[in-house]
Amino acid sequence: MISALSLGTLAGSDIIIGADYRVVFSSPELQPVAGKLADYIGKVTGNRLSVSGDTDTEKAIVLLTDGGKIPNGFNIAANGNSVFITGSSLSQTVRGVYAFLEKFCGVNCFTSGITVYSLDKIRVPADTDYSYAPYFEYTDTDWLSPKNTEYSLFNGLNGSQYRKIPDEFGGTVDYISGFGHTLTNQFCSKDKYFESHPEYFSLNMGQRKANQLCLSNPEVLEIVTEEVFELLRKKHNPEADLQIVSLTQNDNIFFCRCAKCRAIDKKYGSHAGTMLEFVNAIARKVKEAGYDNVVLDTFAYRYTRAVPHGIVPEDNVCVRLCSIECCFSHTLDDPSCKTNVSFMKDLQGWSEICKRLYIWDYCTNYSNFTGIFPDFGTLQKNMQIFYEHNVKGVYEEGNYTMNTCDTEFGELRAYLISKLYQNPYRDLKADRDAFLGAYYGAGGEYVGEFLDIITENAPKKHLGIYQPMTSTLSLSSKQIAECDKLWEKAEKAAEAQAKINVRNSALSWRYWKMKNRASEFSDPVKYEENKAKLTDDINATGIEKWYESTPMIAFFTSFYQLLFFSLYPVINSIVNLIYRV
Ligand SMILES: [Zn+2]
Ligand SMILES: [Zn+2]
């Protein structure tokens, strides 16, 4: 058995991967990824290497899976005239192969359509001994390119919501139920039960409604438990690294206020306690039945965000903490940003009691998908904060409707987020600049300067995810003129597809100016004409959705948020007071 790790001696000279090299797979399951590695090496050097299962080969890139030597992650090591890529599992060996392509072969996948080959010779230094363990076990984001399998393999995305990674390439971490809001929809569904059993559903203002479940009803627990087991009988894969069943509240705040639920809420100090008691009960049964690679997921979202007292999640329960109320122009640990201070308290609290804490985070403006969302200054610090609070998985929800045109830096943001998942402490500025060069060509430099201006100015205002364009980014007229110049320069410098990319990204800037009546939109006589031109240009890209909901609904969404999340504790106390009378 060949093993780089058991040999301490290092040969003196660097390894040059020439045409006489082979890619060797040490077990049949590694053959597909060995073939893929040979293909990419062919694209770099012009010589596609042959692939072999003969581990006695000299001059080889050897792929191994050995959980005994590598507890979690992978190692890339040079030894003699061979290179060894060893992973703790198939998925980690696959990651090792893609890391090898990036680090040693100069292959970078910036978008699903842009893979850059920056070297024509592959040199592996003689002293190479590079180890990596993943920072997060689960990573996902939407946007455009992350839906592509090859992009996801290069950039380490492994959630199943937006991509299918074949099992021979390590597969995905699957939510084998729905992804969220499953209670009343998928489990104990309102369609099936509400008419015959309204008492299974939440009581509000004296009425049972199919908004949420009544979690203290033992029959509800029995039904959901049985439905979870039915799902496991159909979809459980014992070979998978991890499978997740989501038991998550519906997307409204009308949780049950029947006497029994209120008593449990009171006992734990938060409705999250009532939810956790319910999910824990099912999790214990799933564990007893031997489903060791299955985790039960629940939300810490809106009214279940506050950490309960006197109860902790079972080891096989994952809590997904959602940052929907947060501000994204200030880092989560910014003591001057009140909404973030309150979130940090909950993040801290959950991290202390939960062994598997995930985050559902946000990175776009849902009332203005095309408008500037200046969160570039907070992405890295926030990812570090998650990691430092024992977070094991992150989903960055962006503009999931993006399917035709990259406006509002969707491709850049997706790339940076993916890279931060791989390592929150990396040189993100270098990643950004590499992306800008690959995507905007010679225009990238000016787009970078524009990003610097909006990033520097972003902290002057708070930045919610439904906020009007007029109250987010604040720029002086001098800065606006400077930004206009930078976009002009970028368009002039870029060529071919890069020029189109510049124009599409500039739509976000024009959209911001339109909403703020700035620059060419400041002249009331020409406003309508310029707005019509911008509208035509946006429509021409095929963008179908400008926002998640109509402006009116977006307005009410903001209002709803303001009302329920600023005044919610007060309203809740009044409601509870009335019902206790
Ligand atoms: Zn109830
Ligand atoms: Zn803020």
mmCIF file of N, CA and C in Angstrom, residues 15-24 41 45-52 57-61 81-82 122:
data_model
loop_
_atom_site.group_PDB
_atom_site.id
_atom_site.type_symbol
_atom_site.label_atom_id
_atom_site.label_comp_id
_atom_site.label_asym_id
_atom_site.label_seq_id
_atom_site.Cartn_x
_atom_site.Cartn_y
_atom_site.Cartn_z
ATOM 1 N N ILE A 15 8.633 18.081 -8.122
ATOM 2 C CA ILE A 15 8.033 17.143 -9.079
ATOM 3 C C ILE A 15 7.415 17.946 -10.225
ATOM 4 N N ILE A 16 7.782 17.590 -11.445
ATOM 5 C CA ILE A 16 7.141 18.184 -12.618
ATOM 6 C C ILE A 16 6.257 17.092 -13.224
ATOM 7 N N ILE A 17 4.945 17.394 -13.315
ATOM 8 C CA ILE A 17 4.022 16.378 -13.830
ATOM 9 C C ILE A 17 4.114 16.367 -15.360
ATOM 10 N N GLY A 18 4.845 15.403 -15.891
ATOM 11 C CA GLY A 18 5.023 15.306 -17.344
ATOM 12 C C GLY A 18 4.085 14.258 -17.942
ATOM 13 N N ALA A 19 4.245 14.051 -19.253
ATOM 14 C CA ALA A 19 3.370 13.113 -19.975
ATOM 15 C C ALA A 19 3.573 11.672 -19.514
ATOM 16 N N ASP A 20 4.722 11.394 -18.846
ATOM 17 C CA ASP A 20 4.993 10.026 -18.380
ATOM 18 C C ASP A 20 4.308 9.730 -17.032
ATOM 19 N N TYR A 21 3.578 10.689 -16.495
ATOM 20 C CA TYR A 21 2.883 10.455 -15.224
ATOM 21 C C TYR A 21 1.532 9.783 -15.448
ATOM 22 N N ARG A 22 1.030 9.155 -14.369
ATOM 23 C CA ARG A 22 -0.305 8.555 -14.413
ATOM 24 C C ARG A 22 -1.101 9.030 -13.215
ATOM 25 N N VAL A 23 -2.410 9.007 -13.366
ATOM 26 C CA VAL A 23 -3.273 9.221 -12.197
ATOM 27 C C VAL A 23 -3.684 7.838 -11.710
ATOM 28 N N VAL A 24 -3.404 7.556 -10.430
ATOM 29 C CA VAL A 24 -3.658 6.220 -9.886
ATOM 30 C C VAL A 24 -4.764 6.290 -8.835
ATOM 31 N N ILE A 41 -5.768 17.955 -16.129
ATOM 32 C CA ILE A 41 -4.322 18.050 -16.356
ATOM 33 C C ILE A 41 -4.043 18.124 -17.859
ATOM 34 N N THR A 45 -1.686 21.015 -19.446
ATOM 35 C CA THR A 45 -0.371 20.736 -20.062
ATOM 36 C C THR A 45 -0.449 20.313 -21.530
ATOM 37 N N GLY A 46 -1.657 19.975 -21.979
ATOM 38 C CA GLY A 46 -1.779 19.448 -23.337
ATOM 39 C C GLY A 46 -1.628 17.938 -23.395
ATOM 40 N N ASN A 47 -1.288 17.306 -22.239
ATOM 41 C CA ASN A 47 -1.182 15.842 -22.206
ATOM 42 C C ASN A 47 -2.172 15.267 -21.205
ATOM 43 N N ARG A 48 -3.184 14.547 -21.716
ATOM 44 C CA ARG A 48 -4.094 13.890 -20.787
ATOM 45 C C ARG A 48 -3.388 12.648 -20.255
ATOM 46 N N LEU A 49 -3.248 12.538 -18.940
ATOM 47 C CA LEU A 49 -2.528 11.399 -18.360
ATOM 48 C C LEU A 49 -3.403 10.153 -18.414
ATOM 49 N N SER A 50 -2.763 9.005 -18.427
ATOM 50 C CA SER A 50 -3.556 7.780 -18.355
ATOM 51 C C SER A 50 -3.944 7.526 -16.898
ATOM 52 N N VAL A 51 -5.009 6.773 -16.729
ATOM 53 C CA VAL A 51 -5.570 6.515 -15.399
ATOM 54 C C VAL A 51 -5.428 5.032 -15.117
ATOM 55 N N SER A 52 -4.961 4.708 -13.922
ATOM 56 C CA SER A 52 -4.676 3.305 -13.633
ATOM 57 C C SER A 52 -5.050 2.943 -12.198
ATOM 58 N N THR A 57 2.654 1.909 -9.288
ATOM 59 C CA THR A 57 3.195 2.782 -10.334
ATOM 60 C C THR A 57 4.154 3.826 -9.764
ATOM 61 N N GLU A 58 5.272 4.021 -10.439
ATOM 62 C CA GLU A 58 6.175 5.146 -10.142
ATOM 63 C C GLU A 58 5.649 6.367 -10.894
ATOM 64 N N LYS A 59 6.074 7.553 -10.521
ATOM 65 C CA LYS A 59 5.640 8.781 -11.188
ATOM 66 C C LYS A 59 4.116 8.819 -11.312
ATOM 67 N N ALA A 60 3.472 9.065 -10.197
ATOM 68 C CA ALA A 60 2.007 9.009 -10.196
ATOM 69 C C ALA A 60 1.426 10.112 -9.321
ATOM 70 N N ILE A 61 0.188 10.446 -9.647
ATOM 71 C CA ILE A 61 -0.620 11.218 -8.696
ATOM 72 C C ILE A 61 -1.584 10.188 -8.133
ATOM 73 N N ASN A 81 9.006 10.644 -6.385
ATOM 74 C CA ASN A 81 8.556 11.328 -7.601
ATOM 75 C C ASN A 81 7.045 11.221 -7.801
ATOM 76 N N SER A 82 6.331 10.985 -6.685
ATOM 77 C CA SER A 82 4.862 10.915 -6.776
ATOM 78 C C SER A 82 4.188 11.933 -5.867
ATOM 79 N N ILE A 122 2.924 21.879 -14.531
ATOM 80 C CA ILE A 122 2.526 21.600 -13.149
ATOM 81 C C ILE A 122 3.757 21.201 -12.339
#
